[in-house]
Coordinates of C-alpha atoms in Angstrom, one line a residue:
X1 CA 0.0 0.0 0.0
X2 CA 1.1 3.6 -0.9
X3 CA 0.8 5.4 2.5
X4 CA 2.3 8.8 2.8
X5 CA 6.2 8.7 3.3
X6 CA 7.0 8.5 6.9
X7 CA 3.1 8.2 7.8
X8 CA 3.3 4.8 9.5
X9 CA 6.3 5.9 11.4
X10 CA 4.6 8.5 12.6
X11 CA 1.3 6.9 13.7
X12 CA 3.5 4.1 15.2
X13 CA 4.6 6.7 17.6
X14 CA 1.5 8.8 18.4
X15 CA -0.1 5.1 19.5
X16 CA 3.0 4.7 21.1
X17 CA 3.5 7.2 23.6
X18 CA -0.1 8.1 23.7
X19 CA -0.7 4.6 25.4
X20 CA 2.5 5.6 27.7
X21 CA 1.0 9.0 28.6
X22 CA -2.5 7.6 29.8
X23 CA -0.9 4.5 31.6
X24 CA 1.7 7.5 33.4
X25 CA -1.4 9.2 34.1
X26 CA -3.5 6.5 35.4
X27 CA -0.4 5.5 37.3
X28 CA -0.3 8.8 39.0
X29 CA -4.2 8.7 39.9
X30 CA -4.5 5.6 41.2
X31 CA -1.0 4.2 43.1
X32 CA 0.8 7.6 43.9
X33 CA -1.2 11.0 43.9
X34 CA -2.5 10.2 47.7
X35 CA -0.2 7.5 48.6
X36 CA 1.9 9.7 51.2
X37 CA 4.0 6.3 52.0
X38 CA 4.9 6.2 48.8
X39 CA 6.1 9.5 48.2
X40 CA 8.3 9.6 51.9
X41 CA 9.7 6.3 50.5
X42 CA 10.7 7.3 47.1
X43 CA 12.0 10.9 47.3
X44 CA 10.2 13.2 44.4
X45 CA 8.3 10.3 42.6
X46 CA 5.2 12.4 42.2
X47 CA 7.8 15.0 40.4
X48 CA 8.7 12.1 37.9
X49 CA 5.6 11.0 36.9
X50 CA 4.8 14.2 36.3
X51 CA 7.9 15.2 34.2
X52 CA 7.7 12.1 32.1
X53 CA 4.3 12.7 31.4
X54 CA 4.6 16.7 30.6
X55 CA 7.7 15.9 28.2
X56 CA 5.7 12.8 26.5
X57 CA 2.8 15.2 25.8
X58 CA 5.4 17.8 24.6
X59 CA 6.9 15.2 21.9
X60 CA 3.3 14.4 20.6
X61 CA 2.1 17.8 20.4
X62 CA 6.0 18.3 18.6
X63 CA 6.0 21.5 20.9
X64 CA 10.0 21.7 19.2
X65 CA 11.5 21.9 15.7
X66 CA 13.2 18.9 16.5
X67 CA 10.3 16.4 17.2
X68 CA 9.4 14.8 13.7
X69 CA 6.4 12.7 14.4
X70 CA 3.5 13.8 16.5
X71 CA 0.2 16.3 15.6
X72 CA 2.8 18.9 13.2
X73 CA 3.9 15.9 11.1
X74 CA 0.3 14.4 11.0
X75 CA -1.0 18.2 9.9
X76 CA 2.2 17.9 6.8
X77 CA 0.2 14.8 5.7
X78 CA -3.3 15.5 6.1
X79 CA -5.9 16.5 3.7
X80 CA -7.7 19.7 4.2
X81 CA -10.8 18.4 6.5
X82 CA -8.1 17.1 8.7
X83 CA -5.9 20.2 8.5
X84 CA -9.0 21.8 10.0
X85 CA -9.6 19.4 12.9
X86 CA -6.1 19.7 14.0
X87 CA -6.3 23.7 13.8
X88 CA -9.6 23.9 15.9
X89 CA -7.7 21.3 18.2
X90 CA -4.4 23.9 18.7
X91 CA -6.6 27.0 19.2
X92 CA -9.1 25.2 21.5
X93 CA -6.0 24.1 23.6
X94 CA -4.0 26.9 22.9
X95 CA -3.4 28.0 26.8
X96 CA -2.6 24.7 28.3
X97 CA 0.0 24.1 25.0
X98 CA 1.9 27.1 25.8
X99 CA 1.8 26.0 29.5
X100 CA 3.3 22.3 28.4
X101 CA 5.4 23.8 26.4
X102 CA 7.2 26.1 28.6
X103 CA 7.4 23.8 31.0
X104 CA 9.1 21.0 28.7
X105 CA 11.5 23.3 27.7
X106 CA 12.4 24.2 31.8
X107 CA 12.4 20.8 32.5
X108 CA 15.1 20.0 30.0
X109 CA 16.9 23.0 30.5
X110 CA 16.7 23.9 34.2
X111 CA 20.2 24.3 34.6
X112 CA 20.0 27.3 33.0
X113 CA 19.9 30.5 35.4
X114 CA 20.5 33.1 33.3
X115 CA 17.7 35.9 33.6
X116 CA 16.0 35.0 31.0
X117 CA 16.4 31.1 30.9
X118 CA 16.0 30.0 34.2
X119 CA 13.3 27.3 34.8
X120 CA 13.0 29.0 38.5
X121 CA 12.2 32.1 37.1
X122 CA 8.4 30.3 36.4
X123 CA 5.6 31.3 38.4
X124 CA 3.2 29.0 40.7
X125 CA -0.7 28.7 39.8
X126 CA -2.9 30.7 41.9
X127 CA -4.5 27.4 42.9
X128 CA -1.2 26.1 44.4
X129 CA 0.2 29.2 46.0
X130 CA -3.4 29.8 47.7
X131 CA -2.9 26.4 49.0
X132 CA 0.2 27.0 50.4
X133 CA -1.0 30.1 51.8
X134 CA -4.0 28.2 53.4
X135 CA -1.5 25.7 55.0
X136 CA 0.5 28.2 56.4
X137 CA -2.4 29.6 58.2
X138 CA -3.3 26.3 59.6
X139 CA 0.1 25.7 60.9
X140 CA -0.1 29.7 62.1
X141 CA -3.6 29.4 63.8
X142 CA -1.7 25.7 65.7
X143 CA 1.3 27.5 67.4
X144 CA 0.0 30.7 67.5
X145 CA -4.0 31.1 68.8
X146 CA -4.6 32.1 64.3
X147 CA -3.3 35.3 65.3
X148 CA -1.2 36.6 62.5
X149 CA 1.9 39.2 63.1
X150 CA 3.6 41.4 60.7
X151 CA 6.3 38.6 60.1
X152 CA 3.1 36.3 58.9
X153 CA 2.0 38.7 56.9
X154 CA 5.2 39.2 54.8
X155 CA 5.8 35.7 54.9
X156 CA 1.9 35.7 53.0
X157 CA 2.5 38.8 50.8
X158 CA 5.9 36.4 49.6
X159 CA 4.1 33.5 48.6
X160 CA 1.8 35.9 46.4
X161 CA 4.4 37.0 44.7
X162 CA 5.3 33.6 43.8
X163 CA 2.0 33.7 41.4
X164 CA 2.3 34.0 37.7
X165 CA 1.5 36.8 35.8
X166 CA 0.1 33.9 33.1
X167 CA -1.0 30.3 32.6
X168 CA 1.9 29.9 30.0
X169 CA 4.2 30.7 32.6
X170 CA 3.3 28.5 35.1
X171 CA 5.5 25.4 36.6
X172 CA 3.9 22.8 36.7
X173 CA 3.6 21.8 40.5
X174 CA 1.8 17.8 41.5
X175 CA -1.5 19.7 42.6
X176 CA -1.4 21.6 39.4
X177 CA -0.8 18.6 37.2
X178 CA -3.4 16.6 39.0
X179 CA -6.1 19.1 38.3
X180 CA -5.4 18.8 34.7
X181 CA -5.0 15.0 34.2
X182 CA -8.7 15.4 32.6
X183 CA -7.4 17.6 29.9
X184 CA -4.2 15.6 28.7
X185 CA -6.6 12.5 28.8
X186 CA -9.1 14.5 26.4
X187 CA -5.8 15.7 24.7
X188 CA -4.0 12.9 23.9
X189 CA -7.5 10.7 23.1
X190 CA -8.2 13.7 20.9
X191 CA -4.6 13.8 18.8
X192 CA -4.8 9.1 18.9
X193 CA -8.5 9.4 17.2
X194 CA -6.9 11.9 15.0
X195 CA -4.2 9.0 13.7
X196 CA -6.7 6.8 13.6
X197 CA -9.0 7.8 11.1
X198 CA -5.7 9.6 9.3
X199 CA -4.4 5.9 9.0
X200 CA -8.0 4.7 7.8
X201 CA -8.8 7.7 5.6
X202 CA -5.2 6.4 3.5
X203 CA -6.2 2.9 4.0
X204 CA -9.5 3.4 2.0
X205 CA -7.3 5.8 -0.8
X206 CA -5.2 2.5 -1.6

């Protein structure tokens, strides 16, 4: 059969490290996200699920030049209808991309500390840095009657500026990846059914 050059390659690794990404994720959900045991027992292994998963993502969305097979080489080979889905899929997820993205490239890089490189130089999510501003309260209101002093309160206004000024510059933190397991589920589903009917539309064409 005359498939597009490269096509098979290319859907061989979208099924590939789509099935890694959802068994990563399901991982995550089930056997570490609340096992504290777990976590005390193997330093930071919340952290490598969540790497592993965030760089996966990154090669099937080809968030690089570099990455030849993912959703950029699919879009090379599609037809027009096809072309389209993939478009409407990029804009729809436009936010969280630019989040993965930056975040991939940190991840990989995070030695760098120039002013402009450095992965520590990333903002929190409101979500976690509220958190962390709740448990400090708790642990405030324990030793200390809730009352807060002026040393509280800087320790407080600190934290808040640890927010981002967008999602795209967001780390990625265990809380935050948790909350958007759902998306890179739909996601990756999304990009796999995409292949799919790619490697069916050229199946009936031969």
């Amino acid at each position: 059969m005359n498939y597009p050059r490269n096509f098979q390659n290319i859907y061989f690794i979208v099924e590939d490290l789509s099935k890694s990404i959802l068994s990563n994720i399901n991982d995550y959900e089930k056997n570490i996200h609340d096992n504290f045991k777990l976590k005390h027992n193997f330093y930071n292994i919340d952290f490598v699920y969540m790497h592993s998963v965030l760089l996966d993502i990154g090669k099937l969305l080809c968030v690089t030049g570099s990455d030849k097979s993912g959703l950029n080489e699919l879009e090379k080979l599609a037809p027009n209808q096809f072309k389209k889905e993939i478009n409407d899929f990029k804009l729809k997820y436009s936010d969280i991309i630019s989040k993965i993205t930056t975040n991939r490239n940190k991840i990989i890089a995070h030695i760098d500390i120039s002013e402009n490189g450095s992965y520590f130089k990333l903002g929190f999510s409101h979500t976690e840095i509220d958190r962390k501003i709740e448990d400090f309260k708790k642990y405030v209101e324990s030793i200390n009657n809730g009352v807060l002093n002026k040393s509280d309160l800087e320790v407080i206004d600190g934290y808040n500026k640890l927010k981002s000024s967008s999602i795209k510059y967001e780390r990625y933190s265990p809380s935050d990846f948790y909350k958007d397991k759902d998306i890179f589920v739909e996601m990756v589903n999304i990009i796999r059914k995409i292949a799919q009917e790619l490697n069916y539309h050229f199946y009936k064409e031969n």
